[in-house]
């Protein structure tokens, strides 16, 4: 997986059915908060929208949360359990379900995020009104649950760049806030690479492959969501771990087809020494 077709001519597809998708694993409280933000979304007329939650916990810890949400949801809700552990497996399950449900587009968000009420509309309108947009990538801002020391809040691991302008072409993006056509899967045979199962970076690899295949990624400042930062992350131990995994997955992505271990170690070292307050 992770295969791409160099210089493939990507065809822009009409938006008919959007599958809002979220992967989760053993974080029922976070998921519940995230789903409540889905209930506050504004929707476009004449576009079918449904929600898919992929639970990566074989004990189905998210099932009750999703069932409770579905009772009051304005849109149909699907729940599936992907028992093979790893974020790449969970995201690939989303792609498979989207194909089986005949969705035309996928809108990804994470279980630790809340969505601005116009998040989906802004992705859709951006896609529809700009001919070169095939993948719409938006910002995810950190939202702290309470006051933390400045050396935590100001650490660059929690900062989202505000310098990128709407319309900027990108060669890579993350899956926490992105909108794209299912044709990326059906036409280019693109999947999340299982080599990134437990470290993250599978999304960077996937969308880098999509970009190389001709699916233009464009930055969209108006499609906003927020990552909730609580005690579990607002500490030095978590921040150091995140720098390590960012460096490790970044090295794997950057030197994916290069067997030179030294280059990967140097990249990881540079990432770790960039740690700052």
mmCIF file of C-alpha atoms in Angstrom, residues 55-61 81-83 85:
data_model
loop_
_atom_site.group_PDB
_atom_site.id
_atom_site.type_symbol
_atom_site.label_atom_id
_atom_site.label_comp_id
_atom_site.label_asym_id
_atom_site.label_seq_id
_atom_site.Cartn_x
_atom_site.Cartn_y
_atom_site.Cartn_z
ATOM 1 C CA UNK A 55 -13.531 1.877 16.056
ATOM 2 C CA UNK A 56 -9.998 0.444 16.232
ATOM 3 C CA UNK A 57 -10.658 -1.211 19.600
ATOM 4 C CA UNK A 58 -11.619 -4.882 19.326
ATOM 5 C CA UNK A 59 -13.658 -4.461 22.527
ATOM 6 C CA UNK A 60 -15.815 -1.846 20.737
ATOM 7 C CA UNK A 61 -15.410 0.838 23.385
ATOM 8 C CA UNK A 81 -15.042 -2.055 14.229
ATOM 9 C CA UNK A 82 -11.613 -2.577 12.654
ATOM 10 C CA UNK A 83 -10.024 -5.171 14.922
ATOM 11 C CA UNK A 85 -4.819 -2.470 15.460
#
